[in-house]
Amino acid sequence: MMQEKAVKPNHNLILENRKSLSISGITDVDSFDEKAICLYTQLGELTIQGKELHIDAMSVETGDMTVTGDIWAIVYGDKDRRGPLSALGKLFR
């Protein structure tokens, strides 16, 4: 009997001229506004910071997202966190 290995989707970022960002491997979006987009990927937390940020497209099925705006920073957070914290978890973080 052969065991099937779970195929983990890739996580990729493509930043073009600091104006357009394509991301794959997204598992959840925590929050977003014109200055920051906080989301979770296969590899943990990811925050995109900038000005006039806009989510142009997002596919829940594939985990792909396209963001446009003036992108200033792309910051990875906790590698072990793959989803939002509960309210109690946020208190003790």
Tab-separated table of C-alpha atoms in Angstrom:
chain	number	residue	atom	x	y	z
A	1	MET	CA	0.000	0.000	0.000
A	2	MET	CA	1.487	3.350	-1.073
A	3	GLN	CA	1.024	6.398	1.065
A	4	GLU	CA	0.258	9.636	-0.705
A	5	LYS	CA	2.289	12.649	0.359
A	6	ALA	CA	0.424	15.896	0.763
A	7	VAL	CA	1.621	18.291	-1.911
A	8	LYS	CA	2.352	21.660	-0.341
A	9	PRO	CA	1.619	24.575	-2.669
A	10	ASN	CA	4.549	26.862	-3.404
A	11	HIS	CA	4.791	30.340	-1.958
A	12	ASN	CA	6.151	32.923	-4.396
A	13	LEU	CA	6.380	36.712	-4.599
A	14	ILE	CA	6.907	38.734	-7.763
A	15	LEU	CA	7.377	42.471	-7.225
A	16	GLU	CA	7.410	44.657	-10.328
A	17	ASN	CA	8.716	48.246	-10.051
A	18	ARG	CA	7.439	48.488	-6.462
A	19	LYS	CA	3.942	49.014	-7.936
A	20	SER	CA	2.592	45.526	-8.589
A	21	LEU	CA	2.945	42.429	-6.385
A	22	SER	CA	1.842	38.901	-7.269
A	23	ILE	CA	1.715	36.407	-4.395
A	24	SER	CA	0.967	32.684	-4.335
A	25	GLY	CA	0.508	30.277	-1.427
A	26	ILE	CA	-1.874	32.469	0.586
A	27	THR	CA	-3.973	30.654	3.174
A	28	ASP	CA	-5.867	33.562	4.809
A	29	VAL	CA	-6.165	37.359	4.795
A	30	ASP	CA	-6.243	38.853	8.306
A	31	SER	CA	-6.800	42.546	7.510
A	32	PHE	CA	-6.249	45.134	4.817
A	33	ASP	CA	-6.488	48.858	4.200
A	34	GLU	CA	-4.724	51.425	2.008
A	35	LYS	CA	-1.559	51.317	4.159
A	36	ALA	CA	-1.136	47.635	5.096
A	37	ILE	CA	-2.258	44.150	4.100
A	38	CYS	CA	-1.760	41.408	6.715
A	39	LEU	CA	-2.090	37.844	5.510
A	40	TYR	CA	-0.964	34.284	6.112
A	41	THR	CA	0.941	32.105	3.663
A	42	GLN	CA	2.149	28.517	3.589
A	43	LEU	CA	5.342	29.840	5.238
A	44	GLY	CA	3.744	32.011	7.943
A	45	GLU	CA	2.709	35.636	8.424
A	46	LEU	CA	3.280	38.259	5.724
A	47	THR	CA	2.651	42.016	5.938
A	48	ILE	CA	2.731	44.335	2.933
A	49	GLN	CA	3.118	48.027	3.760
A	50	GLY	CA	2.761	51.019	1.485
A	51	LYS	CA	0.459	53.735	0.242
A	52	GLU	CA	-2.763	53.414	-1.758
A	53	LEU	CA	-2.600	49.604	-1.635
A	54	HIS	CA	-5.363	47.791	-3.488
A	55	ILE	CA	-6.109	44.071	-3.803
A	56	ASP	CA	-6.828	43.708	-7.520
A	57	ALA	CA	-7.488	39.967	-7.587
A	58	MET	CA	-7.611	37.049	-5.170
A	59	SER	CA	-8.420	33.414	-5.713
A	60	VAL	CA	-9.452	31.383	-2.679
A	61	GLU	CA	-9.087	28.144	-4.656
A	62	THR	CA	-5.476	28.711	-5.765
A	63	GLY	CA	-4.269	31.050	-2.984
A	64	ASP	CA	-3.086	33.685	-5.481
A	65	MET	CA	-3.336	37.461	-4.974
A	66	THR	CA	-2.392	40.570	-6.948
A	67	VAL	CA	-1.745	43.853	-5.115
A	68	THR	CA	-1.105	47.274	-6.671
A	69	GLY	CA	-0.062	50.563	-5.086
A	70	ASP	CA	3.106	52.175	-3.788
A	71	ILE	CA	4.765	49.210	-2.003
A	72	TRP	CA	7.277	50.223	0.704
A	73	ALA	CA	7.892	46.987	2.631
A	74	ILE	CA	7.247	43.253	2.562
A	75	VAL	CA	7.766	41.797	6.031
A	76	TYR	CA	7.614	38.157	7.084
A	77	GLY	CA	6.493	37.382	10.621
A	78	ASP	CA	6.283	34.213	12.679
A	79	LYS	CA	7.053	31.211	10.479
A	80	ASP	CA	4.977	28.867	12.642
A	81	ARG	CA	1.769	30.928	12.451
A	82	ARG	CA	-0.357	29.879	9.520
A	83	GLY	CA	-3.681	31.397	10.574
A	84	PRO	CA	-5.178	34.148	12.706
A	85	LEU	CA	-4.778	34.112	16.480
A	86	SER	CA	-7.776	33.867	18.720
A	87	ALA	CA	-8.607	36.863	20.924
A	88	LEU	CA	-7.009	35.068	23.896
A	89	GLY	CA	-3.916	34.259	21.835
A	90	LYS	CA	-3.512	37.949	20.904
A	91	LEU	CA	-3.531	38.911	24.603
A	92	PHE	CA	-0.611	36.609	25.428
A	93	ARG	CA	1.416	37.219	22.282
